[in-house]
mmCIF file of C-alpha atoms in Angstrom:
data_model
loop_
_atom_site.group_PDB
_atom_site.id
_atom_site.type_symbol
_atom_site.label_atom_id
_atom_site.label_comp_id
_atom_site.label_asym_id
_atom_site.label_seq_id
_atom_site.Cartn_x
_atom_site.Cartn_y
_atom_site.Cartn_z
ATOM 1 C CA ARG P 1 12.083 7.689 14.015
ATOM 2 C CA LYS P 2 9.677 6.172 11.417
ATOM 3 C CA GLU P 3 11.024 5.360 8.472
ATOM 4 C CA VAL P 4 8.592 6.985 6.251
ATOM 5 C CA GLU P 5 6.647 10.218 8.028
ATOM 6 C CA GLN P 6 3.737 11.950 7.342
ATOM 7 C CA ASP P 7 1.335 14.505 8.728
ATOM 8 C CA PRO P 8 -1.671 12.185 9.564
ATOM 9 C CA GLY P 9 -4.327 15.308 9.614
ATOM 10 C CA PRO P 10 -6.633 15.657 8.861
ATOM 11 C CA PHE P 11 -7.019 18.966 6.247
ATOM 12 C CA ASN P 12 -10.277 20.103 5.675
ATOM 13 C CA VAL P 13 -10.405 22.603 2.868
ATOM 14 C CA PRO P 14 -13.288 23.643 0.768
ATOM 15 C CA GLU P 15 -13.594 23.279 -2.424
ATOM 16 C CA GLY P 16 -11.071 24.708 -4.855
ATOM 17 C CA ALA P 17 -8.664 25.318 -2.610
ATOM 18 C CA THR P 18 -5.050 24.597 -3.006
ATOM 19 C CA VAL P 19 -3.505 21.749 -0.449
ATOM 20 C CA ALA P 20 0.140 20.460 0.219
ATOM 21 C CA PHE P 21 1.208 17.381 1.885
ATOM 22 C CA ASN P 22 4.729 16.766 2.975
ATOM 23 C CA CYS P 23 6.168 13.867 3.757
ATOM 24 C CA THR P 24 10.030 12.769 5.002
ATOM 25 C CA TYR P 25 11.971 9.908 4.372
ATOM 26 C CA SER P 26 14.863 8.412 6.708
ATOM 27 C CA ASN P 27 16.756 6.339 4.169
ATOM 28 C CA SER P 28 18.930 8.613 2.225
ATOM 29 C CA ALA P 29 19.641 5.306 -0.295
ATOM 30 C CA SER P 30 15.994 5.033 -1.307
ATOM 31 C CA GLN P 31 15.630 5.372 -5.023
ATOM 32 C CA SER P 32 12.028 5.513 -5.550
ATOM 33 C CA PHE P 33 8.676 7.764 -4.569
ATOM 34 C CA PHE P 34 5.360 7.584 -5.435
ATOM 35 C CA TRP P 35 2.148 8.912 -4.058
ATOM 36 C CA TYR P 36 -1.081 6.429 -3.858
ATOM 37 C CA ARG P 37 -4.664 7.147 -3.001
ATOM 38 C CA GLN P 38 -6.706 4.938 -1.126
ATOM 39 C CA ASP P 39 -10.679 6.216 -0.098
ATOM 40 C CA CYS P 40 -12.284 4.802 2.998
ATOM 41 C CA ARG P 41 -12.292 1.003 2.899
ATOM 42 C CA LYS P 42 -10.885 0.435 -0.345
ATOM 43 C CA GLU P 43 -7.157 -0.447 -2.295
ATOM 44 C CA PRO P 44 -4.102 1.815 -2.274
ATOM 45 C CA LYS P 45 -4.449 2.492 -6.283
ATOM 46 C CA LEU P 46 -1.244 4.419 -7.437
ATOM 47 C CA LEU P 47 -1.966 8.746 -8.038
ATOM 48 C CA MET P 48 1.551 9.089 -9.121
ATOM 49 C CA SER P 49 5.124 8.374 -9.448
ATOM 50 C CA VAL P 50 7.634 11.160 -7.932
ATOM 51 C CA TYR P 51 10.934 11.819 -10.533
ATOM 52 C CA SER P 52 13.378 13.737 -9.636
ATOM 53 C CA SER P 53 12.760 16.878 -11.816
ATOM 54 C CA GLY P 54 9.414 16.920 -10.413
ATOM 55 C CA ASN P 55 6.085 15.965 -12.136
ATOM 56 C CA GLU P 56 2.565 17.118 -12.862
ATOM 57 C CA ASP P 57 -0.631 15.269 -13.670
ATOM 58 C CA GLY P 58 -3.380 17.547 -14.308
ATOM 59 C CA ARG P 59 -4.514 19.295 -10.914
ATOM 60 C CA PHE P 60 -1.593 17.240 -8.999
ATOM 61 C CA THR P 61 1.999 18.772 -8.507
ATOM 62 C CA ALA P 62 4.895 16.061 -6.622
ATOM 63 C CA GLN P 63 8.482 17.347 -5.526
ATOM 64 C CA LEU P 64 11.023 15.502 -4.291
ATOM 65 C CA ASN P 65 14.220 16.821 -1.930
ATOM 66 C CA ARG P 66 16.520 14.556 -1.940
ATOM 67 C CA ALA P 67 19.192 16.792 0.139
ATOM 68 C CA SER P 68 16.207 17.454 2.678
ATOM 69 C CA GLN P 69 14.501 13.881 1.990
ATOM 70 C CA TYR P 70 11.290 14.734 1.874
ATOM 71 C CA ILE P 71 8.662 14.586 -1.362
ATOM 72 C CA SER P 72 5.484 17.002 -1.345
ATOM 73 C CA LEU P 73 2.135 16.494 -3.469
ATOM 74 C CA LEU P 74 0.381 19.419 -3.959
ATOM 75 C CA ILE P 75 -3.507 19.237 -5.339
ATOM 76 C CA ARG P 76 -4.918 22.729 -6.893
ATOM 77 C CA ASP P 77 -8.805 23.933 -7.408
ATOM 78 C CA SER P 78 -9.730 20.387 -4.451
ATOM 79 C CA LYS P 79 -12.880 18.499 -5.490
ATOM 80 C CA LEU P 80 -15.211 16.748 -3.585
ATOM 81 C CA SER P 81 -14.056 13.722 -4.909
ATOM 82 C CA ASP P 82 -10.088 14.063 -3.901
ATOM 83 C CA SER P 83 -11.575 13.273 -0.573
ATOM 84 C CA ALA P 84 -9.264 10.127 0.472
ATOM 85 C CA THR P 85 -5.956 8.789 2.510
ATOM 86 C CA TYR P 86 -3.159 9.958 0.806
ATOM 87 C CA LEU P 87 -0.111 7.337 0.784
ATOM 88 C CA CYS P 88 3.557 8.584 0.732
ATOM 89 C CA VAL P 89 5.570 5.464 -0.445
ATOM 90 C CA VAL P 90 9.492 5.002 -0.648
ATOM 91 C CA GLY P 91 11.350 2.351 -2.159
ATOM 92 C CA ALA P 92 14.956 1.697 -0.831
ATOM 93 C CA GLY P 93 15.422 -0.563 -3.429
ATOM 94 C CA GLY P 94 14.503 -4.840 -4.392
ATOM 95 C CA PHE P 95 11.730 -5.214 -2.073
ATOM 96 C CA LYS P 96 12.114 -3.301 0.527
ATOM 97 C CA THR P 97 8.931 -0.708 0.097
ATOM 98 C CA ILE P 98 8.137 1.802 2.630
ATOM 99 C CA PHE P 99 4.618 2.919 3.308
ATOM 100 C CA GLY P 100 3.918 5.847 5.724
ATOM 101 C CA ALA P 101 0.368 5.677 7.494
ATOM 102 C CA GLY P 102 -1.052 8.521 5.612
ATOM 103 C CA THR P 103 -2.534 11.716 5.224
ATOM 104 C CA ARG P 104 -7.117 12.758 5.527
ATOM 105 C CA LEU P 105 -8.021 15.161 3.288
ATOM 106 C CA PHE P 106 -11.575 15.455 3.457
ATOM 107 C CA VAL P 107 -12.741 18.537 1.169
ATOM 108 C CA LYS P 108 -16.108 20.342 1.682
ATOM 109 C CA ALA P 109 -18.732 22.101 -0.129
ATOM 110 C CA ASN D 1 -9.791 -6.790 -16.811
ATOM 111 C CA ALA D 2 -9.805 -8.321 -13.482
ATOM 112 C CA GLY D 3 -6.105 -7.417 -12.707
ATOM 113 C CA VAL D 4 -5.634 -8.671 -8.708
ATOM 114 C CA THR D 5 -8.441 -10.903 -7.466
ATOM 115 C CA GLN D 6 -9.017 -11.992 -3.436
ATOM 116 C CA THR D 7 -11.376 -13.736 -1.605
ATOM 117 C CA PRO D 8 -12.848 -13.592 1.247
ATOM 118 C CA LYS D 9 -14.186 -9.914 1.574
ATOM 119 C CA PHE D 10 -14.628 -10.468 5.373
ATOM 120 C CA ARG D 11 -14.054 -13.517 7.502
ATOM 121 C CA ILE D 12 -14.692 -13.773 11.365
ATOM 122 C CA LEU D 13 -12.201 -16.372 13.188
ATOM 123 C CA LYS D 14 -11.861 -17.472 16.603
ATOM 124 C CA ILE D 15 -8.676 -17.855 18.199
ATOM 125 C CA GLY D 16 -6.611 -20.707 16.667
ATOM 126 C CA GLN D 17 -8.614 -21.485 13.729
ATOM 127 C CA SER D 18 -6.745 -21.360 10.370
ATOM 128 C CA MET D 19 -7.693 -19.993 7.112
ATOM 129 C CA THR D 20 -6.233 -19.437 3.813
ATOM 130 C CA LEU D 21 -6.630 -15.817 1.998
ATOM 131 C CA GLN D 22 -6.982 -16.639 -1.973
ATOM 132 C CA CYS D 23 -5.170 -13.884 -4.482
ATOM 133 C CA THR D 24 -4.921 -13.976 -8.291
ATOM 134 C CA GLN D 25 -3.901 -11.752 -10.857
ATOM 135 C CA ASP D 26 -4.336 -12.228 -14.163
ATOM 136 C CA MET D 27 -1.491 -9.603 -15.256
ATOM 137 C CA ASN D 28 1.344 -12.158 -15.679
ATOM 138 C CA HIS D 29 3.156 -10.606 -12.765
ATOM 139 C CA ASN D 30 6.153 -12.140 -11.469
ATOM 140 C CA TYR D 31 6.197 -10.578 -8.209
ATOM 141 C CA MET D 32 3.833 -10.458 -5.946
ATOM 142 C CA TYR D 33 3.019 -9.677 -2.526
ATOM 143 C CA TRP D 34 1.112 -9.538 1.065
ATOM 144 C CA TYR D 35 0.648 -6.407 3.023
ATOM 145 C CA ARG D 36 -1.215 -6.357 6.262
ATOM 146 C CA GLN D 37 -2.368 -2.434 7.475
ATOM 147 C CA ASP D 38 -3.712 -1.475 10.440
ATOM 148 C CA PRO D 39 -5.676 1.074 11.510
ATOM 149 C CA GLY D 40 -2.452 4.560 11.880
ATOM 150 C CA MET D 41 0.085 2.370 10.462
ATOM 151 C CA GLY D 42 1.619 1.817 6.907
ATOM 152 C CA LEU D 43 1.355 -1.133 5.382
ATOM 153 C CA LYS D 44 3.422 -4.199 6.368
ATOM 154 C CA LEU D 45 5.127 -6.388 4.093
ATOM 155 C CA ILE D 46 4.117 -10.370 5.557
ATOM 156 C CA TYR D 47 5.552 -12.148 2.586
ATOM 157 C CA TYR D 48 6.490 -12.073 -1.039
ATOM 158 C CA SER D 49 7.173 -13.508 -4.229
ATOM 159 C CA VAL D 50 9.761 -13.194 -7.105
ATOM 160 C CA GLY D 51 7.894 -16.179 -9.388
ATOM 161 C CA ALA D 52 6.565 -19.056 -9.385
ATOM 162 C CA GLY D 53 8.194 -21.510 -6.662
ATOM 163 C CA ILE D 54 10.086 -18.550 -4.803
ATOM 164 C CA THR D 55 8.804 -17.427 -1.492
ATOM 165 C CA ASP D 56 10.151 -15.208 0.693
ATOM 166 C CA LYS D 57 9.576 -13.349 3.958
ATOM 167 C CA GLY D 58 9.292 -9.683 4.066
ATOM 168 C CA GLU D 59 8.733 -7.354 7.436
ATOM 169 C CA VAL D 60 6.256 -9.197 9.212
ATOM 170 C CA PRO D 61 6.222 -12.918 8.468
ATOM 171 C CA ASN D 62 5.049 -14.777 11.928
ATOM 172 C CA GLY D 63 1.974 -16.343 12.119
ATOM 173 C CA TYR D 64 1.779 -16.850 8.367
ATOM 174 C CA ASN D 65 2.724 -19.099 5.634
ATOM 175 C CA VAL D 66 2.414 -18.666 1.613
ATOM 176 C CA SER D 67 3.109 -20.607 -1.908
ATOM 177 C CA ARG D 68 3.243 -20.079 -5.316
ATOM 178 C CA SER D 69 2.769 -22.559 -7.393
ATOM 179 C CA THR D 70 1.948 -20.723 -9.899
ATOM 180 C CA THR D 71 2.408 -17.404 -11.867
ATOM 181 C CA GLU D 72 -1.145 -16.328 -10.944
ATOM 182 C CA ASP D 73 -1.965 -17.642 -7.842
ATOM 183 C CA PHE D 74 -0.037 -17.001 -4.109
ATOM 184 C CA PRO D 75 -2.759 -17.460 -1.430
ATOM 185 C CA LEU D 76 -1.699 -16.519 2.594
ATOM 186 C CA ARG D 77 -2.084 -19.102 5.130
ATOM 187 C CA LEU D 78 -2.911 -18.324 8.744
ATOM 188 C CA GLU D 79 -2.321 -20.876 10.982
ATOM 189 C CA LEU D 80 -3.526 -20.717 14.718
ATOM 190 C CA ALA D 81 -5.270 -17.235 14.335
ATOM 191 C CA ALA D 82 -4.503 -15.191 17.036
ATOM 192 C CA PRO D 83 -6.132 -11.716 18.097
ATOM 193 C CA SER D 84 -2.878 -9.997 16.985
ATOM 194 C CA GLN D 85 -3.751 -10.802 13.193
ATOM 195 C CA THR D 86 -7.213 -8.821 13.311
ATOM 196 C CA SER D 87 -6.244 -6.448 9.919
ATOM 197 C CA VAL D 88 -6.910 -5.690 6.572
ATOM 198 C CA TYR D 89 -5.039 -7.925 4.591
ATOM 199 C CA PHE D 90 -3.909 -6.557 0.840
ATOM 200 C CA CYS D 91 -2.734 -8.589 -1.688
ATOM 201 C CA ALA D 92 -0.423 -6.809 -4.593
ATOM 202 C CA SER D 93 1.551 -7.284 -7.436
ATOM 203 C CA SER D 94 3.942 -5.530 -9.896
ATOM 204 C CA PRO D 95 5.832 -6.122 -12.985
ATOM 205 C CA ARG D 96 9.069 -5.387 -11.471
ATOM 206 C CA THR D 97 10.353 -5.333 -8.154
ATOM 207 C CA ALA D 98 8.171 -2.898 -5.525
ATOM 208 C CA ALA D 99 10.480 -0.344 -5.249
ATOM 209 C CA ASN D 100 10.956 0.441 -9.076
ATOM 210 C CA SER D 101 7.612 0.078 -9.966
ATOM 211 C CA PRO D 102 3.831 0.764 -8.750
ATOM 212 C CA LEU D 103 1.930 -2.119 -7.134
ATOM 213 C CA HIS D 104 -1.634 -3.393 -8.464
ATOM 214 C CA PHE D 105 -3.341 -4.286 -4.971
ATOM 215 C CA GLY D 106 -6.543 -6.311 -4.723
ATOM 216 C CA ASN D 107 -9.728 -4.621 -3.040
ATOM 217 C CA GLY D 108 -8.422 -6.444 0.598
ATOM 218 C CA THR D 109 -9.764 -9.198 3.073
ATOM 219 C CA ARG D 110 -11.429 -7.681 6.247
ATOM 220 C CA LEU D 111 -10.233 -10.338 8.977
ATOM 221 C CA THR D 112 -11.304 -9.939 12.610
ATOM 222 C CA VAL D 113 -9.906 -12.892 15.179
ATOM 223 C CA THR D 114 -12.163 -12.889 18.562
#
C-alpha cells in the first residue's frame, strides 16, 4: 500500500462545478498536511495547508479526518484556471514528507 | 524576488557522463532539498540539508551526491549517468523542516539520459 494515495483522475468538470478530491495516508503518526498545485511542466506550488479544524481559502476548502486518515480538497465554482494536478502532501515528522502522485483536474468551458 | 533558482532547465546526457544541477535560494532558508519526479509517481527525496556543511540522504540517494558550502547553494552531482536517472529534478527550500512548513520549489531541470 502506498503511504499517500490519491485518485489519479482525470476529473473532467464544467466551469462552475464543484469538485472534491480525497487523499488517504497510511502513517497514523503523520503531523502535517498540505495541498500543492502543479501546472503542466511546472514546479509544485503550495495551495493550502490543512488544519485539524478544517480551513477555507476563497473557493477552496480543506478537511482533515484523522480517524479515517484522509484529507480532502473541495473546489467550488471551478474556473478554467483551476485546471492542474493537485498533490496531496503528508509530513510524518522531521524530513519525512510524502507526496501523493497527484490528481489531474480539467475544467472545461 | 528570485526565490529558488535552478539551472539548467533541460539537459540531455549520454550514459556514463556526469553533470551538476545547480540550485540557489535567496530566502535565507536553512533547509534545502532535492527531489525527483517520475511520471505517475510522487516526488521522491534524493538528498536534503539542514544548513551549510550538513547534508543527509533521502529516500533515493544512489547515483547522486550533494554539497552545501553556503546557505544559498545546494548543487546536485550525477556521476556516471544512467537511463534510470531520466527524470524531472526539483530543488526546494523551506524555513523549517519539510514536515512542518511549506516547500518553495525551483522551476525544475528536465534530464534525459540516453
